[in-house]
Amino acid sequence: MAANFREAGLLGKNREGWQGSSGRAAILSGSCSGQTRRQIAEYSKLHPTLRVEPEAVLSGTMTPQAAVEWIGAQDAGAAPLVYSSADPEVVRAAQAAFGREEVASALEGFFAATAVQLVAGGYERLVVAGGETSGAVVEALDCSALEVGPQIAPGVPGLKVAGRPVWVALKSGNFGDDAFFMKALDVLKGEAA
């Protein structure tokens, strides 16, 4: 489809106009896919991570403000990762205890509000893992138009919120290799993946 759009003059021929940002960054992950859990394990070897338990979000002991404060307390050059991703049996236990829809809604709302607070606080690069999580974040940020940038992984481009200094990478669970988060941060920074 992209080639057809390009031939019709609806797409540019290259991405030379893509300008990323070296601004502060954070990663938010609500995906529980096996691939995302591998990406989290790889990223957490060298970067700050905070695991969010569904019970803590539902009880109000973990709030978006608390997550934003934790992110802000990390080294300014770091891109902290906040995640609720867990093994399937942990997810099933939380869903059995609190209800499937209640858990999903609480976590999506948590990540959406966290993203809004980060952007309001000057964060310019967000990597979001999980299809529903990505949708909640895009809706909360009121992204009416996105500029498509270079590919990070097949099916996952870097994106810029039109008219705002906000760059995002949005992925469903099983997209990208184990180093996806680092690649995404580089692309959003304007560096080749």
PDB file of C-alpha atoms in Angstrom:
ATOM      1  CA  MET A   1       0.000   0.000   0.000  1.00  0.00           C
ATOM      2  CA  ALA A   2       2.800   2.420   0.836  1.00  0.00           C
ATOM      3  CA  ALA A   3       4.234   2.116  -2.696  1.00  0.00           C
ATOM      4  CA  ASN A   4       0.788   2.846  -4.181  1.00  0.00           C
ATOM      5  CA  PHE A   5       0.384   5.919  -1.969  1.00  0.00           C
ATOM      6  CA  ARG A   6       3.895   7.074  -2.882  1.00  0.00           C
ATOM      7  CA  GLU A   7       3.178   6.675  -6.609  1.00  0.00           C
ATOM      8  CA  ALA A   8      -0.020   8.688  -6.190  1.00  0.00           C
ATOM      9  CA  GLY A   9       1.984  11.484  -4.555  1.00  0.00           C
ATOM     10  CA  LEU A  10       0.355  10.945  -1.178  1.00  0.00           C
ATOM     11  CA  LEU A  11       3.593   9.987   0.596  1.00  0.00           C
ATOM     12  CA  GLY A  12       7.072  11.407   0.489  1.00  0.00           C
ATOM     13  CA  LYS A  13       9.785   9.370  -1.170  1.00  0.00           C
ATOM     14  CA  ASN A  14      12.026   9.326   1.896  1.00  0.00           C
ATOM     15  CA  ARG A  15      12.191  10.127   5.562  1.00  0.00           C
ATOM     16  CA  GLU A  16      14.877  12.808   5.335  1.00  0.00           C
ATOM     17  CA  GLY A  17      12.484  15.271   6.963  1.00  0.00           C
ATOM     18  CA  TRP A  18      12.178  13.161  10.112  1.00  0.00           C
ATOM     19  CA  GLN A  19      13.494  15.074  13.079  1.00  0.00           C
ATOM     20  CA  GLY A  20      13.519  13.260  16.380  1.00  0.00           C
ATOM     21  CA  SER A  21      14.004  14.634  19.866  1.00  0.00           C
ATOM     22  CA  SER A  22      16.747  14.173  22.413  1.00  0.00           C
ATOM     23  CA  GLY A  23      14.279  15.188  25.139  1.00  0.00           C
ATOM     24  CA  ARG A  24      13.453  13.086  28.165  1.00  0.00           C
ATOM     25  CA  ALA A  25      11.952   9.678  27.498  1.00  0.00           C
ATOM     26  CA  ALA A  26       9.980   6.966  29.256  1.00  0.00           C
ATOM     27  CA  ILE A  27       8.612   3.551  28.372  1.00  0.00           C
ATOM     28  CA  LEU A  28       5.164   2.316  29.405  1.00  0.00           C
ATOM     29  CA  SER A  29       4.175  -1.314  28.961  1.00  0.00           C
ATOM     30  CA  GLY A  30       0.851  -2.963  29.596  1.00  0.00           C
ATOM     31  CA  SER A  31       1.448  -5.842  27.195  1.00  0.00           C
ATOM     32  CA  CYS A  32       1.712  -9.335  28.653  1.00  0.00           C
ATOM     33  CA  SER A  33       2.895 -11.042  25.462  1.00  0.00           C
ATOM     34  CA  GLY A  34       5.897 -13.317  25.624  1.00  0.00           C
ATOM     35  CA  GLN A  35       7.860 -11.034  23.299  1.00  0.00           C
ATOM     36  CA  THR A  36       7.198  -7.926  25.383  1.00  0.00           C
ATOM     37  CA  ARG A  37       8.251  -9.776  28.532  1.00  0.00           C
ATOM     38  CA  ARG A  38      11.527 -10.693  26.768  1.00  0.00           C
ATOM     39  CA  GLN A  39      11.975  -7.050  25.746  1.00  0.00           C
ATOM     40  CA  ILE A  40      11.413  -5.960  29.349  1.00  0.00           C
ATOM     41  CA  ALA A  41      13.931  -8.526  30.611  1.00  0.00           C
ATOM     42  CA  GLU A  42      16.516  -7.315  28.101  1.00  0.00           C
ATOM     43  CA  TYR A  43      15.923  -3.632  28.791  1.00  0.00           C
ATOM     44  CA  SER A  44      15.934  -4.058  32.572  1.00  0.00           C
ATOM     45  CA  LYS A  45      19.491  -5.399  32.509  1.00  0.00           C
ATOM     46  CA  LEU A  46      20.849  -1.853  32.147  1.00  0.00           C
ATOM     47  CA  HIS A  47      17.935   0.511  32.776  1.00  0.00           C
ATOM     48  CA  PRO A  48      15.640   1.467  35.666  1.00  0.00           C
ATOM     49  CA  THR A  49      12.340  -0.404  35.732  1.00  0.00           C
ATOM     50  CA  LEU A  50       9.266  -0.263  37.926  1.00  0.00           C
ATOM     51  CA  ARG A  51       6.793  -3.142  38.024  1.00  0.00           C
ATOM     52  CA  VAL A  52       3.207  -2.086  38.656  1.00  0.00           C
ATOM     53  CA  GLU A  53       0.888  -4.635  40.250  1.00  0.00           C
ATOM     54  CA  PRO A  54      -2.795  -4.551  39.227  1.00  0.00           C
ATOM     55  CA  GLU A  55      -3.801  -4.793  42.902  1.00  0.00           C
ATOM     56  CA  ALA A  56      -1.821  -1.629  43.705  1.00  0.00           C
ATOM     57  CA  VAL A  57      -3.453   0.297  40.850  1.00  0.00           C
ATOM     58  CA  LEU A  58      -6.941  -0.907  41.781  1.00  0.00           C
ATOM     59  CA  SER A  59      -6.439  -0.044  45.465  1.00  0.00           C
ATOM     60  CA  GLY A  60      -4.942   3.349  44.687  1.00  0.00           C
ATOM     61  CA  THR A  61      -1.611   2.608  46.363  1.00  0.00           C
ATOM     62  CA  MET A  62       0.071   2.987  42.948  1.00  0.00           C
ATOM     63  CA  THR A  63      -1.051   6.090  41.119  1.00  0.00           C
ATOM     64  CA  PRO A  64       0.025   7.748  37.881  1.00  0.00           C
ATOM     65  CA  GLN A  65       1.505  10.564  39.984  1.00  0.00           C
ATOM     66  CA  ALA A  66       3.611   8.066  41.952  1.00  0.00           C
ATOM     67  CA  ALA A  67       4.868   6.507  38.719  1.00  0.00           C
ATOM     68  CA  VAL A  68       5.714   9.925  37.269  1.00  0.00           C
ATOM     69  CA  GLU A  69       7.561  10.868  40.462  1.00  0.00           C
ATOM     70  CA  TRP A  70       9.537   7.614  40.300  1.00  0.00           C
ATOM     71  CA  ILE A  71      10.389   8.240  36.631  1.00  0.00           C
ATOM     72  CA  GLY A  72      11.464  11.797  37.435  1.00  0.00           C
ATOM     73  CA  ALA A  73      13.733  10.586  40.240  1.00  0.00           C
ATOM     74  CA  GLN A  74      15.796   8.501  37.827  1.00  0.00           C
ATOM     75  CA  ASP A  75      18.913   9.763  36.058  1.00  0.00           C
ATOM     76  CA  ALA A  76      17.925  12.478  33.581  1.00  0.00           C
ATOM     77  CA  GLY A  77      19.660  10.566  30.778  1.00  0.00           C
ATOM     78  CA  ALA A  78      17.766   7.361  31.503  1.00  0.00           C
ATOM     79  CA  ALA A  79      14.517   6.280  29.900  1.00  0.00           C
ATOM     80  CA  PRO A  80      12.792   4.479  32.782  1.00  0.00           C
ATOM     81  CA  LEU A  81      10.384   1.637  32.085  1.00  0.00           C
ATOM     82  CA  VAL A  82       7.100   1.278  33.981  1.00  0.00           C
ATOM     83  CA  TYR A  83       5.313  -1.984  33.276  1.00  0.00           C
ATOM     84  CA  SER A  84       2.433  -4.167  34.382  1.00  0.00           C
ATOM     85  CA  SER A  85       3.427  -6.999  32.052  1.00  0.00           C
ATOM     86  CA  ALA A  86       3.344 -10.367  33.769  1.00  0.00           C
ATOM     87  CA  ASP A  87       3.242 -14.095  33.116  1.00  0.00           C
ATOM     88  CA  PRO A  88      -0.164 -15.432  32.014  1.00  0.00           C
ATOM     89  CA  GLU A  89      -0.839 -17.173  35.348  1.00  0.00           C
ATOM     90  CA  VAL A  90      -0.285 -13.901  37.257  1.00  0.00           C
ATOM     91  CA  VAL A  91      -2.655 -12.105  34.876  1.00  0.00           C
ATOM     92  CA  ARG A  92      -5.304 -14.813  35.270  1.00  0.00           C
ATOM     93  CA  ALA A  93      -5.046 -14.603  39.069  1.00  0.00           C
ATOM     94  CA  ALA A  94      -5.558 -10.825  39.051  1.00  0.00           C
ATOM     95  CA  GLN A  95      -8.482 -11.160  36.635  1.00  0.00           C
ATOM     96  CA  ALA A  96     -10.057 -13.867  38.820  1.00  0.00           C
ATOM     97  CA  ALA A  97      -9.678 -11.713  41.921  1.00  0.00           C
ATOM     98  CA  PHE A  98     -10.861  -8.387  40.499  1.00  0.00           C
ATOM     99  CA  GLY A  99     -12.571  -9.125  37.185  1.00  0.00           C
ATOM    100  CA  ARG A 100     -11.120  -9.104  33.690  1.00  0.00           C
ATOM    101  CA  GLU A 101     -12.658  -5.783  32.582  1.00  0.00           C
ATOM    102  CA  GLU A 102     -11.873  -4.047  35.874  1.00  0.00           C
ATOM    103  CA  VAL A 103      -8.175  -4.980  35.665  1.00  0.00           C
ATOM    104  CA  ALA A 104      -7.901  -3.998  32.005  1.00  0.00           C
ATOM    105  CA  SER A 105      -9.702  -0.691  32.521  1.00  0.00           C
ATOM    106  CA  ALA A 106      -7.661   0.215  35.597  1.00  0.00           C
ATOM    107  CA  LEU A 107      -4.325  -0.498  33.920  1.00  0.00           C
ATOM    108  CA  GLU A 108      -5.229   1.265  30.670  1.00  0.00           C
ATOM    109  CA  GLY A 109      -6.393   4.292  32.670  1.00  0.00           C
ATOM    110  CA  PHE A 110      -3.228   4.202  34.760  1.00  0.00           C
ATOM    111  CA  PHE A 111      -0.920   4.209  31.727  1.00  0.00           C
ATOM    112  CA  ALA A 112      -2.998   6.838  29.897  1.00  0.00           C
ATOM    113  CA  ALA A 113      -2.917   9.207  32.888  1.00  0.00           C
ATOM    114  CA  THR A 114       0.803   8.535  33.385  1.00  0.00           C
ATOM    115  CA  ALA A 115       1.497   9.446  29.754  1.00  0.00           C
ATOM    116  CA  VAL A 116      -0.523  12.670  30.033  1.00  0.00           C
ATOM    117  CA  GLN A 117       1.373  13.691  33.165  1.00  0.00           C
ATOM    118  CA  LEU A 118       4.726  12.869  31.569  1.00  0.00           C
ATOM    119  CA  VAL A 119       3.983  14.975  28.490  1.00  0.00           C
ATOM    120  CA  ALA A 120       2.681  17.822  30.680  1.00  0.00           C
ATOM    121  CA  GLY A 121       5.970  17.578  32.596  1.00  0.00           C
ATOM    122  CA  GLY A 122       8.049  18.007  29.449  1.00  0.00           C
ATOM    123  CA  TYR A 123       8.750  14.411  28.416  1.00  0.00           C
ATOM    124  CA  GLU A 124       9.005  14.322  24.633  1.00  0.00           C
ATOM    125  CA  ARG A 125       9.577  10.635  23.827  1.00  0.00           C
ATOM    126  CA  LEU A 126       7.244   7.820  24.869  1.00  0.00           C
ATOM    127  CA  VAL A 127       7.499   4.176  23.907  1.00  0.00           C
ATOM    128  CA  VAL A 128       4.269   2.307  24.595  1.00  0.00           C
ATOM    129  CA  ALA A 129       3.909  -1.483  24.478  1.00  0.00           C
ATOM    130  CA  GLY A 130       0.532  -3.165  24.230  1.00  0.00           C
ATOM    131  CA  GLY A 131      -2.248  -2.595  21.738  1.00  0.00           C
ATOM    132  CA  GLU A 132      -4.880  -1.558  24.275  1.00  0.00           C
ATOM    133  CA  THR A 133      -2.317   0.430  26.251  1.00  0.00           C
ATOM    134  CA  SER A 134      -1.228   2.256  23.077  1.00  0.00           C
ATOM    135  CA  GLY A 135      -4.836   3.052  22.203  1.00  0.00           C
ATOM    136  CA  ALA A 136      -5.513   4.411  25.688  1.00  0.00           C
ATOM    137  CA  VAL A 137      -2.377   6.586  25.564  1.00  0.00           C
ATOM    138  CA  VAL A 138      -3.133   7.979  22.090  1.00  0.00           C
ATOM    139  CA  GLU A 139      -6.691   8.805  23.130  1.00  0.00           C
ATOM    140  CA  ALA A 140      -5.595  10.427  26.397  1.00  0.00           C
ATOM    141  CA  LEU A 141      -2.960  12.517  24.620  1.00  0.00           C
ATOM    142  CA  ASP A 142      -5.623  13.616  22.118  1.00  0.00           C
ATOM    143  CA  CYS A 143      -3.474  12.681  19.120  1.00  0.00           C
ATOM    144  CA  SER A 144      -5.712  13.716  16.247  1.00  0.00           C
ATOM    145  CA  ALA A 145      -2.889  13.400  13.699  1.00  0.00           C
ATOM    146  CA  LEU A 146       0.443  11.596  13.690  1.00  0.00           C
ATOM    147  CA  GLU A 147       3.398  12.066  11.364  1.00  0.00           C
ATOM    148  CA  VAL A 148       4.887   8.712  10.356  1.00  0.00           C
ATOM    149  CA  GLY A 149       8.642   8.389  10.663  1.00  0.00           C
ATOM    150  CA  PRO A 150      11.187   5.634  10.084  1.00  0.00           C
ATOM    151  CA  GLN A 151      10.511   1.988  10.775  1.00  0.00           C
ATOM    152  CA  ILE A 152      11.607   0.674  14.164  1.00  0.00           C
ATOM    153  CA  ALA A 153      10.490  -2.893  13.492  1.00  0.00           C
ATOM    154  CA  PRO A 154       8.251  -4.358  10.770  1.00  0.00           C
ATOM    155  CA  GLY A 155       4.848  -2.775  11.291  1.00  0.00           C
ATOM    156  CA  VAL A 156       6.070  -0.285  13.899  1.00  0.00           C
ATOM    157  CA  PRO A 157       7.204   3.192  12.795  1.00  0.00           C
ATOM    158  CA  GLY A 158       8.349   6.101  14.884  1.00  0.00           C
ATOM    159  CA  LEU A 159       5.559   8.679  15.142  1.00  0.00           C
ATOM    160  CA  LYS A 160       5.363  12.369  15.944  1.00  0.00           C
ATOM    161  CA  VAL A 161       2.220  13.973  17.295  1.00  0.00           C
ATOM    162  CA  ALA A 162       1.390  16.624  14.698  1.00  0.00           C
ATOM    163  CA  GLY A 163       1.932  20.158  15.924  1.00  0.00           C
ATOM    164  CA  ARG A 164       3.379  19.113  19.289  1.00  0.00           C
ATOM    165  CA  PRO A 165       6.865  18.240  20.540  1.00  0.00           C
ATOM    166  CA  VAL A 166       5.884  14.644  21.311  1.00  0.00           C
ATOM    167  CA  TRP A 167       7.352  11.551  19.617  1.00  0.00           C
ATOM    168  CA  VAL A 168       5.873   8.104  20.236  1.00  0.00           C
ATOM    169  CA  ALA A 169       6.415   4.487  19.360  1.00  0.00           C
ATOM    170  CA  LEU A 170       3.291   2.348  19.681  1.00  0.00           C
ATOM    171  CA  LYS A 171       3.462  -1.423  19.437  1.00  0.00           C
ATOM    172  CA  SER A 172       1.289  -4.419  20.011  1.00  0.00           C
ATOM    173  CA  GLY A 173       2.774  -7.130  22.157  1.00  0.00           C
ATOM    174  CA  ASN A 174       4.581  -9.421  19.771  1.00  0.00           C
ATOM    175  CA  PHE A 175       6.208  -6.790  17.550  1.00  0.00           C
ATOM    176  CA  GLY A 176       9.941  -6.152  17.579  1.00  0.00           C
ATOM    177  CA  ASP A 177      13.020  -8.069  18.631  1.00  0.00           C
ATOM    178  CA  ASP A 178      14.443  -8.266  22.146  1.00  0.00           C
ATOM    179  CA  ALA A 179      16.222  -4.899  21.741  1.00  0.00           C
ATOM    180  CA  PHE A 180      13.059  -3.110  20.583  1.00  0.00           C
ATOM    181  CA  PHE A 181      12.935  -0.536  23.383  1.00  0.00           C
ATOM    182  CA  MET A 182      16.473   0.712  22.701  1.00  0.00           C
ATOM    183  CA  LYS A 183      15.823   0.801  18.947  1.00  0.00           C
ATOM    184  CA  ALA A 184      12.598   2.731  19.486  1.00  0.00           C
ATOM    185  CA  LEU A 185      14.311   5.314  21.698  1.00  0.00           C
ATOM    186  CA  ASP A 186      17.031   5.768  19.061  1.00  0.00           C
ATOM    187  CA  VAL A 187      14.510   6.288  16.243  1.00  0.00           C
ATOM    188  CA  LEU A 188      12.500   8.746  18.317  1.00  0.00           C
ATOM    189  CA  LYS A 189      15.756  10.574  19.002  1.00  0.00           C
ATOM    190  CA  GLY A 190      16.334  10.873  15.272  1.00  0.00           C
ATOM    191  CA  GLU A 191      19.035   8.221  15.079  1.00  0.00           C
ATOM    192  CA  ALA A 192      18.893   5.222  12.743  1.00  0.00           C
ATOM    193  CA  ALA A 193      17.606   2.004  14.252  1.00  0.00           C
TER     194      ALA A 193
END
